[in-house]
PDB file of C-alpha atoms in Angstrom:
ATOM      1  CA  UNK A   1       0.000   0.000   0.000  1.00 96.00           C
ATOM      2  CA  UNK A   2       0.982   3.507  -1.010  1.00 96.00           C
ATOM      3  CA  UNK A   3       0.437   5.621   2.291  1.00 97.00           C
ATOM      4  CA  UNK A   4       1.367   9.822   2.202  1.00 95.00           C
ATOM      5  CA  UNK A   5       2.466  11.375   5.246  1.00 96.00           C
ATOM      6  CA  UNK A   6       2.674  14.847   5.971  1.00 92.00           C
ATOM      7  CA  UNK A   7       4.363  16.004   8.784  1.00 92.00           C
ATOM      8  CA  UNK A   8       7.330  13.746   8.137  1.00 92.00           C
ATOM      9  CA  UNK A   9      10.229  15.496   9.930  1.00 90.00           C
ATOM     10  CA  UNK A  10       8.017  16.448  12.900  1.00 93.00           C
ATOM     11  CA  UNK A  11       8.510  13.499  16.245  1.00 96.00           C
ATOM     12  CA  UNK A  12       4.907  12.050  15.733  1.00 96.00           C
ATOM     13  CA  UNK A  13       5.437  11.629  11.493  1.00 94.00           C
ATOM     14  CA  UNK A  14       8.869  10.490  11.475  1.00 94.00           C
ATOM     15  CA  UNK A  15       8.058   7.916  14.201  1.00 96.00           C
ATOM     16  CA  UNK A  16       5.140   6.682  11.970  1.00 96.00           C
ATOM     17  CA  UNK A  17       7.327   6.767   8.515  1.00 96.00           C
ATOM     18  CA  UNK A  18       9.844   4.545  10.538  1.00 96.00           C
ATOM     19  CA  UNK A  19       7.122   1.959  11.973  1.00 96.00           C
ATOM     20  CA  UNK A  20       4.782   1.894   8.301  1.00 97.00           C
ATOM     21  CA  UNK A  21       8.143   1.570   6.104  1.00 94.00           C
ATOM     22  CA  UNK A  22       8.470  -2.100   7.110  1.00 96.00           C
ATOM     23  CA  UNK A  23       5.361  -3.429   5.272  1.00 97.00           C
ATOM     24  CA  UNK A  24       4.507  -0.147   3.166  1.00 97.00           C
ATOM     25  CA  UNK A  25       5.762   2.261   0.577  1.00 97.00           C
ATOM     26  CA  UNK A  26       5.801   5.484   2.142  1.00 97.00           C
ATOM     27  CA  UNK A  27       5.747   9.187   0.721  1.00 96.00           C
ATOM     28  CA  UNK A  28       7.296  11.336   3.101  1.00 96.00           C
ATOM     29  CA  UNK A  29       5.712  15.297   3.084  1.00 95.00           C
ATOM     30  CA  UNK A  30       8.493  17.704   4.264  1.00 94.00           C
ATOM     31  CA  UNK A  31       8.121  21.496   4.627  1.00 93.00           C
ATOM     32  CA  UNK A  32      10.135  23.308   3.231  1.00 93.00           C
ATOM     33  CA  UNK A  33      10.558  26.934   0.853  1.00 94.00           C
ATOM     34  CA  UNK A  34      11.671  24.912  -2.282  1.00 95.00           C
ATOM     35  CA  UNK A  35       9.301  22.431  -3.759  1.00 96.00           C
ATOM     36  CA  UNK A  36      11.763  18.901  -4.609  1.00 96.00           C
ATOM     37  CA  UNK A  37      10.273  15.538  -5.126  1.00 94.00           C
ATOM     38  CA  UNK A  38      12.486  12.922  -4.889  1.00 92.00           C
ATOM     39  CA  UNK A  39      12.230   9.011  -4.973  1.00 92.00           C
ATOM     40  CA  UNK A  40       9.664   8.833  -1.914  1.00 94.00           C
ATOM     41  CA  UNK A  41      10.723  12.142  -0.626  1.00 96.00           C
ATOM     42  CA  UNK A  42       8.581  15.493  -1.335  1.00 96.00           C
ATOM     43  CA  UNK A  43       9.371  18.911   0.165  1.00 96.00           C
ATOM     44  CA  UNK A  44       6.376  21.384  -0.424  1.00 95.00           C
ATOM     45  CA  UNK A  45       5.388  24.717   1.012  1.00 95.00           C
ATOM     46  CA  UNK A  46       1.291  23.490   1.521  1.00 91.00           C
ATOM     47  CA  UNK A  47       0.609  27.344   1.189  1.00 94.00           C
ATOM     48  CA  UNK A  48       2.526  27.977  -1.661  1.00 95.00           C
ATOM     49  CA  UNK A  49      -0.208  27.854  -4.597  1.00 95.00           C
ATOM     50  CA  UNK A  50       2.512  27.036  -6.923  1.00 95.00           C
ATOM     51  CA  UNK A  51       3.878  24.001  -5.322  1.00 95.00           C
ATOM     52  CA  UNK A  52       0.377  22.420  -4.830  1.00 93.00           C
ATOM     53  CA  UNK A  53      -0.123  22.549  -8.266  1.00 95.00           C
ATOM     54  CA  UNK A  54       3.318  20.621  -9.034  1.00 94.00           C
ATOM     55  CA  UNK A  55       2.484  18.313  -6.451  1.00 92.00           C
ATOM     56  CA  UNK A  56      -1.109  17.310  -8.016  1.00 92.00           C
ATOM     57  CA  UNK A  57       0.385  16.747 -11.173  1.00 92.00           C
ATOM     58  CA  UNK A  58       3.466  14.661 -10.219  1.00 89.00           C
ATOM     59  CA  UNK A  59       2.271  10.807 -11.719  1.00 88.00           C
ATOM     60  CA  UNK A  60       2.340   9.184  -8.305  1.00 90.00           C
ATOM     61  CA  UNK A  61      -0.247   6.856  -6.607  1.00 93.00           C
ATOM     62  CA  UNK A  62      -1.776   6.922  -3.572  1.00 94.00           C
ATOM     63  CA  UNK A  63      -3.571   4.811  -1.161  1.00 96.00           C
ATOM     64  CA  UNK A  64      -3.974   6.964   1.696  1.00 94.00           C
TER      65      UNK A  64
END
């Protein structure tokens, strides 16, 4: 299963990426001022108009 979590580098998210990793593929949501998507790794400004477009038109699939 494809899971998305925001809040990645934040104690509760990065504790969840860590346990869900072992039987799922995770997409990790980072803050950050420069949108980047890499492999499983996605750095976004969420109220940056710009970068939610980018990210809703990256080809990637999504469970939850």
């Amino acid at each position: 299963m494809n899971i998305l979590i925001t809040g990645s580098g934040g104690f509760i998210g990065s504790n969840l990426v860590n346990d869900l990793k072992k039987d799922h593929f995770i997409f990790e949501l980072y803050n950050g001022k420069e949108y980047c998507f890499k492999g499983n790794k996605i750095i976004c400004n969420m109220q940056n108009n710009e970068h939610i477009k980018k990210l809703l038109n990256e080809n990637i699939k999504v469970d939850i």
